[in-house]
Coordinates of C-alpha atoms and ligand atoms in Angstrom, one line a residue:
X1 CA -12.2 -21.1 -23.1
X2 CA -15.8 -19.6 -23.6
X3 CA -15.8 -19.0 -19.9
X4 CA -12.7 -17.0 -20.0
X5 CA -13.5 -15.1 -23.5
X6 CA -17.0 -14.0 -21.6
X7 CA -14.9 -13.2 -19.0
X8 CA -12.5 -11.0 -20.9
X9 CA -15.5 -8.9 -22.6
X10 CA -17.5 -8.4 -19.3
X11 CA -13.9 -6.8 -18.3
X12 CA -14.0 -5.0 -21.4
X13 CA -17.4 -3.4 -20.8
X14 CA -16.3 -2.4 -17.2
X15 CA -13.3 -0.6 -18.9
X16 CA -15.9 1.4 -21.2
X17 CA -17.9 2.1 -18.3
X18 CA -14.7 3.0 -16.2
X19 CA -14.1 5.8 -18.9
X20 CA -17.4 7.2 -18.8
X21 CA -17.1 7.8 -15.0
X22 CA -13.5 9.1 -14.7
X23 CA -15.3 12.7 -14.9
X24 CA -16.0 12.6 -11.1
X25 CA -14.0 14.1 -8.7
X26 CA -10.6 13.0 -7.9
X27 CA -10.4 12.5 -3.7
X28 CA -8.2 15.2 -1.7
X29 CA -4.5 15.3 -3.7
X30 CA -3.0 15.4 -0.6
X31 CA -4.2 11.7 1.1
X32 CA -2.9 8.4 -0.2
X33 CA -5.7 6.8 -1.8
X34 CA -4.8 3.2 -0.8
X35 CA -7.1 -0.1 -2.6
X36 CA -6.4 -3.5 -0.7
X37 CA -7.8 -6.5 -1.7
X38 CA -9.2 -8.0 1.5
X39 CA -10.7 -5.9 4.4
X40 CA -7.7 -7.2 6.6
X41 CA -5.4 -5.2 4.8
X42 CA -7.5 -2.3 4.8
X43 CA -7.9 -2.5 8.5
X44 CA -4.1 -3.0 8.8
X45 CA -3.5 0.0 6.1
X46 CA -6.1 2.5 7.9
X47 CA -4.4 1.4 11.7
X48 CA -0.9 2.8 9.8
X49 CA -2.1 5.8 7.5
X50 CA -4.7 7.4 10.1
X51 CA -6.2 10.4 8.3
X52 CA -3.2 10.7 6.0
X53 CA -5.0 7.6 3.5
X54 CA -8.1 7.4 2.4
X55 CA -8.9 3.5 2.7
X56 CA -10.9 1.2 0.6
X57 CA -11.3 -2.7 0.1
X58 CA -12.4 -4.4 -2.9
X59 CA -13.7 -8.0 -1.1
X60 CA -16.5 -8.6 1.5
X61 CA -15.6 -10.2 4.7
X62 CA -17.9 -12.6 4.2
X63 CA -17.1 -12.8 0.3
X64 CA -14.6 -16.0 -0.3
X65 CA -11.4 -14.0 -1.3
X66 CA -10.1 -16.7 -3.8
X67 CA -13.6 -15.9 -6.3
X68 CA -14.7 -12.5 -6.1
X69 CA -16.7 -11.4 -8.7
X70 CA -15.9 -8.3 -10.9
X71 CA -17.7 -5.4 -10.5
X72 CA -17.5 -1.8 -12.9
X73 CA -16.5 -0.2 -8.5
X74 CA -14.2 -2.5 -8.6
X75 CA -12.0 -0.5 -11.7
X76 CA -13.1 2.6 -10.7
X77 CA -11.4 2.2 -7.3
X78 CA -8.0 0.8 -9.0
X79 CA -8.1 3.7 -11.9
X80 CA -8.0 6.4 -8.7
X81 CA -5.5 4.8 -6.3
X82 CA -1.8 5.8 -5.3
X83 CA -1.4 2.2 -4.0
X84 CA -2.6 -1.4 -4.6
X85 CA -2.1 -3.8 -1.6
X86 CA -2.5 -7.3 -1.9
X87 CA -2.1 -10.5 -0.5
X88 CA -0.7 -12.5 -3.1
X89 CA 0.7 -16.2 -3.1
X90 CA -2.0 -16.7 -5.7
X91 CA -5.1 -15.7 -3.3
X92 CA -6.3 -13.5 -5.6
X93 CA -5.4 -14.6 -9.1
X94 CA -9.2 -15.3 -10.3
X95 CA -10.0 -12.1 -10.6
X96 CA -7.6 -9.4 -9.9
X97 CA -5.0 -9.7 -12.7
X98 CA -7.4 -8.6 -15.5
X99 CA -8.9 -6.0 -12.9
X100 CA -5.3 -4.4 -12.6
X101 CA -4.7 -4.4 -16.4
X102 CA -8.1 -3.5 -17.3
X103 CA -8.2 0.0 -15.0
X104 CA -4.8 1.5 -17.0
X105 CA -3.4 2.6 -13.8
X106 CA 0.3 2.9 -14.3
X107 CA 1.1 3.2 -10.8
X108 CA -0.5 -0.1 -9.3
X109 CA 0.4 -2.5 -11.7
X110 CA 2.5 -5.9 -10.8
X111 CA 6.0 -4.4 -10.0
X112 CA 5.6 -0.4 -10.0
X113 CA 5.9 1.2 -6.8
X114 CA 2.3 1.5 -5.9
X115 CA 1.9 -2.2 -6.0
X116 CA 2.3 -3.8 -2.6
X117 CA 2.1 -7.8 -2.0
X118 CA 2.4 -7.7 1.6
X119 CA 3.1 -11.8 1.7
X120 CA 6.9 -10.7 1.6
X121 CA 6.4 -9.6 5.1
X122 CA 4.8 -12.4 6.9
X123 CA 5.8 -15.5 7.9
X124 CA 4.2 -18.5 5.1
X125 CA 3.2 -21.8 6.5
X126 CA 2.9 -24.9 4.3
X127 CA 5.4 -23.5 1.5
X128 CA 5.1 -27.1 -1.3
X129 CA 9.0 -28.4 -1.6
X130 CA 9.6 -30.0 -4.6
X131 CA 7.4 -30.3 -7.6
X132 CA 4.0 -28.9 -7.5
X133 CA 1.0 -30.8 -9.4
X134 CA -2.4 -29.9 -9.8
X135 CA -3.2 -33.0 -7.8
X136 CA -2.0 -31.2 -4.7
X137 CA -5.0 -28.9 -5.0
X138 CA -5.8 -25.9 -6.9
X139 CA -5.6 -22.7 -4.5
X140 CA -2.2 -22.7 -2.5
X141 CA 0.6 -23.5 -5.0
X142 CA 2.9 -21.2 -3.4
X143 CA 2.3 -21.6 0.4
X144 CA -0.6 -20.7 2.8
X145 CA -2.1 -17.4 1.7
X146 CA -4.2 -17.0 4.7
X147 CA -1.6 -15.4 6.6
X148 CA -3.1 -12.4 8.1
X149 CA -5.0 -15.1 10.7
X150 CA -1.8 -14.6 13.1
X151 CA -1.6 -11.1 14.8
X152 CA 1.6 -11.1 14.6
X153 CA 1.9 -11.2 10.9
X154 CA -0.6 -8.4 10.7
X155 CA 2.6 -6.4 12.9
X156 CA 4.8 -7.6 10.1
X157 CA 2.2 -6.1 7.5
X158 CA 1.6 -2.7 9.2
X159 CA 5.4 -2.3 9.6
X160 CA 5.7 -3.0 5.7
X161 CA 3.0 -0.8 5.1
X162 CA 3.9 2.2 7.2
X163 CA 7.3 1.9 5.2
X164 CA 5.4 2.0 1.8
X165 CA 3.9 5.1 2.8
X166 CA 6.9 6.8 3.9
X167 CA 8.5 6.4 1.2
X168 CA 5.2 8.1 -0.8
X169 CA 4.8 10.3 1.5
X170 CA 8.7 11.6 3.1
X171 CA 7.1 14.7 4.7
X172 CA 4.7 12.0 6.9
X173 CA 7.1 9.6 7.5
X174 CA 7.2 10.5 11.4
X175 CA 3.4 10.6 11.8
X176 CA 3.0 6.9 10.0
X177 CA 6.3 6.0 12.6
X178 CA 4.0 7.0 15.2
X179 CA 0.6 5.5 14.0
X180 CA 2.7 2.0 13.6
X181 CA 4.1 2.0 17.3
X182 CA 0.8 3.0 18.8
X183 CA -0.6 0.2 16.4
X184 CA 2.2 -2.2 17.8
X185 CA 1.8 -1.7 21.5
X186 CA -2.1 -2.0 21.3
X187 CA -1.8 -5.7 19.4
X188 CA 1.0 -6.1 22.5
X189 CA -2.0 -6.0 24.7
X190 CA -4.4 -7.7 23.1
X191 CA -2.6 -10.5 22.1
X192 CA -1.8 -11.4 26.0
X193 CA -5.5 -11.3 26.6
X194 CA -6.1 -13.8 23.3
X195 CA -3.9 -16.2 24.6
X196 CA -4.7 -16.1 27.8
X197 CA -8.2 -16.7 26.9
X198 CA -7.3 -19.8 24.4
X199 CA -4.4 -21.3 27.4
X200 CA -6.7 -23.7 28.5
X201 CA -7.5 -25.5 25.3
X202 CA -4.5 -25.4 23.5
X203 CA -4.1 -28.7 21.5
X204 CA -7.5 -29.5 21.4
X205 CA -8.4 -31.2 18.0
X206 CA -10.1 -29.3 15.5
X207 CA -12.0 -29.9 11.9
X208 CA -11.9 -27.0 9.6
X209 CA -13.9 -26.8 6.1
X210 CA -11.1 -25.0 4.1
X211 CA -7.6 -24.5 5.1
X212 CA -7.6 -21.3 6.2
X213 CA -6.6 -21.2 9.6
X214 CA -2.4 -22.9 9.8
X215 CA -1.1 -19.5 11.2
X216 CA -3.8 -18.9 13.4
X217 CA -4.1 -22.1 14.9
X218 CA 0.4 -22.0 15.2
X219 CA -0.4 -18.8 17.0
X220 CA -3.1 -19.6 19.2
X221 CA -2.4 -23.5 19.7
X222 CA -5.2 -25.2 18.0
X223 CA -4.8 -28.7 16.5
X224 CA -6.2 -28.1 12.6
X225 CA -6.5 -32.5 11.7
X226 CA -8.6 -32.7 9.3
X227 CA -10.6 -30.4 6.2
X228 CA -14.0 -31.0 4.7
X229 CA -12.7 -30.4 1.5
X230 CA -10.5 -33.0 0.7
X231 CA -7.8 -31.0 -0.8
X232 CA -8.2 -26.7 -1.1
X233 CA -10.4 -25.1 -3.7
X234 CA -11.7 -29.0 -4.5
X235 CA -15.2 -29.6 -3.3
X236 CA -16.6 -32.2 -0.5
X237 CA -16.6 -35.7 -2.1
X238 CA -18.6 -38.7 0.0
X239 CA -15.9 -41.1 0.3
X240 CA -13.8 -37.9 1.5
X241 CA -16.6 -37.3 4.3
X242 CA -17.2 -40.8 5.2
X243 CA -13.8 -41.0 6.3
X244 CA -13.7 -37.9 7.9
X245 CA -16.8 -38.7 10.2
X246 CA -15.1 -41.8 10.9
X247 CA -11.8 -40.3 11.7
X248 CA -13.7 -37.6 14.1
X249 CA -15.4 -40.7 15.9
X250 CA -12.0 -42.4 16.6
X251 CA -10.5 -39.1 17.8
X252 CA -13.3 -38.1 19.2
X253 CA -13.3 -34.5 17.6
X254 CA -15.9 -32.2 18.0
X255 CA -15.4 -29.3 16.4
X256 CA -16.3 -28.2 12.9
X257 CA -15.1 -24.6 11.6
X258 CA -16.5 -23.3 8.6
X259 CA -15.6 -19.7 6.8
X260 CA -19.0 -18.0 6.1
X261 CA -18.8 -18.3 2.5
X262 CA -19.4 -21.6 2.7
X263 CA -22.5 -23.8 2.7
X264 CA -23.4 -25.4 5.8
X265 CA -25.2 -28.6 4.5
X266 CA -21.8 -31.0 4.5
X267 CA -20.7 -29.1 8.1
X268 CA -23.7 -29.8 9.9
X269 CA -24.2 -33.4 8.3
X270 CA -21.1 -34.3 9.7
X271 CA -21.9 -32.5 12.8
X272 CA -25.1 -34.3 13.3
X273 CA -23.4 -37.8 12.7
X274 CA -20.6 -36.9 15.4
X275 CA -22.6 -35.5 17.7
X276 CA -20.3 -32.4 16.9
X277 CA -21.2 -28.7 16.4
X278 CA -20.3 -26.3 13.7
X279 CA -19.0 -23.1 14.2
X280 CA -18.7 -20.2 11.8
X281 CA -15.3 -18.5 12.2
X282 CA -14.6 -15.0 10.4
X283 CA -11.3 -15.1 8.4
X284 CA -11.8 -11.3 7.7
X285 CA -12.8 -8.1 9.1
X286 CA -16.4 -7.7 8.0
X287 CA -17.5 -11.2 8.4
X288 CA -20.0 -9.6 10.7
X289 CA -21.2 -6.5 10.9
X290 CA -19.7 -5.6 14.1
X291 CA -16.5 -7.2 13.5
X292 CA -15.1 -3.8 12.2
X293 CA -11.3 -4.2 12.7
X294 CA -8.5 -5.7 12.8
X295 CA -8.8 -6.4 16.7
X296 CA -12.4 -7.0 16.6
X297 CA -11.6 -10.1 14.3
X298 CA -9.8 -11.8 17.0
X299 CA -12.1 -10.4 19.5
X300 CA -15.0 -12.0 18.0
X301 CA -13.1 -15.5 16.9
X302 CA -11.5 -16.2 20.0
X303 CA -14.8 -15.4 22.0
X304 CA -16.9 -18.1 19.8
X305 CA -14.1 -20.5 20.0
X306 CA -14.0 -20.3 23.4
X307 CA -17.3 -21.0 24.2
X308 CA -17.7 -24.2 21.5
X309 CA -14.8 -25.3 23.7
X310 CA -16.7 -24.5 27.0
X311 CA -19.8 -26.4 25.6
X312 CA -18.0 -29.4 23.7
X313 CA -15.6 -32.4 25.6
Ligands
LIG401 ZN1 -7.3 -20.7 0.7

């Protein structure tokens, strides 16, 4: 309770200092100033609204997007913007819920029609059936929020986005059309080059430290067998990593991908004791500097696991 009552004020001071800034200029009236809150969305979002939207994200690529910490840029974005797009399915719950009632932005909060959880679009992987208990972990109740990782969910996304804006924006409806399909036939492309790159190790067996990566691995045929957290959002245990290094042994597996917000201590234990290697893999644009968009994720992802593939039996 103390955590979240500290919690609660430090929002409280943002709002005061929110108030005290709202003298600076508004952006141009005419764009749609659009707030997502990963940098995959505002990659997807900028593809769609061209120079129509003015773009920002709240998370880091390399920031972990289930614990962001609060910041007083963070309200100040949310108080100016048209349109809030999120991932949802819970991804963001630690932190943006007070964010969205703390900026007193009528138009993006939960429900009004500048609020956008895109997860209605895309396809959802591990969705729980039946009762759901703590004990199943604490970060995806509702299904596998890390949906953006298949390209063609990010299609699904832009599409649901262009339609968003058309509706805001009727008299640009035509140019967002456009901006989607040129969008559409350019992932076409790339994703025959990504799959022809990953053909020859589909269904190889692969270690991952959080479960971030079902619909990428459904899209590009990787074999996802084992986390090194035991259950998601619940840190690495020893009995949980003695059993996994003896489970990649027997199964001879040899690869180990970690999300860069992690520390690489457990990975490259393991690593060391399988005679394995660990790879970082971006799960958002931003991860590294040069990984800039939405393509350049997969460009940069499907490169490195390629060549841990090339360099491990
Ligand atoms: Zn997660």
């Amino acid at each position: 309770m103390f955590a979240r009552n500290r919690w609660m004020l430090a929002v409280q001071i943002l709002g005061v200092v929110v108030c005290l800034a709202l003298a600076a200029p508004a952006h141009a009236k005419d764009k749609v100033n659009i707030v997502t809150t990963i940098s995959d969305l505002a990659s997807l979002a900028q593809e769609v609204g061209g120079d129509r939207v003015e773009v920002e994200a709240i998370a880091r690529g390399y920031q972990d997007p289930h614990y962001v910490e609060a910041k007083p840029s963070f309200l100040l974005k949310l108080r100016r913007a048209d349109l809030l797009v999120v991932v949802g399915l819970q991804l963001e719950i630690g932190w943006l819920p007070p964010l969205i009632t703390q900026c007193g932005n009528p138009r993006v909060q939960v429900n009004a029609p500048g609020y956008l959880d895109v997860s209605q679009f895309a396809e959802i992987l591990e969705i729980p059936k039946g009762q759901i208990t703590r004990a199943m972990g604490d970060v995806h109740p509702l299904g596998n929020p890390h949906y953006w990782l298949d390209p063609e969910n990010g299609r699904r996304i832009a599409k649901g986005i262009e339609v968003k804006l058309a509706q805001m924006r009727p008299q640009d409806a035509a140019y967002f059309a456009e901006r989607f399909e040129s969008f559409s036939q350019r992932l076409t492309e790339a994703e025959k080059r990504w799959e022809q790159q990953v053909q020859p190790y589909r269904g190889r067996m692969v270690v991952t430290y959080h479960n971030s990566w079902p619909n990428f691995a459904w899209r590009f045929g990787l074999n996802v067998v084992g986390y090194v957290e035991p259950r998601p959002g619940i840190p690495p245990s020893p009995g949980h990593i003695f059993e996994l290094i003896q489970f990649m042994k027997q199964k001879n597996i040899k690869l180990i991908l970690v999300e860069p917000y992690f520390d690489l201590k457990t990975p490259n234990s393991v690593a060391r004791q399988t005679g394995g290697k660990v790879v970082v893999l971006l799960p958002s644009v931003g991860g590294e500097k040069e990984v800039t968009d939405y393509f350049k994720l997969f460009d940069y992802d499907i490169q490195l696991l390629v060549k841990a593939f090339q360099e491990t039996r």
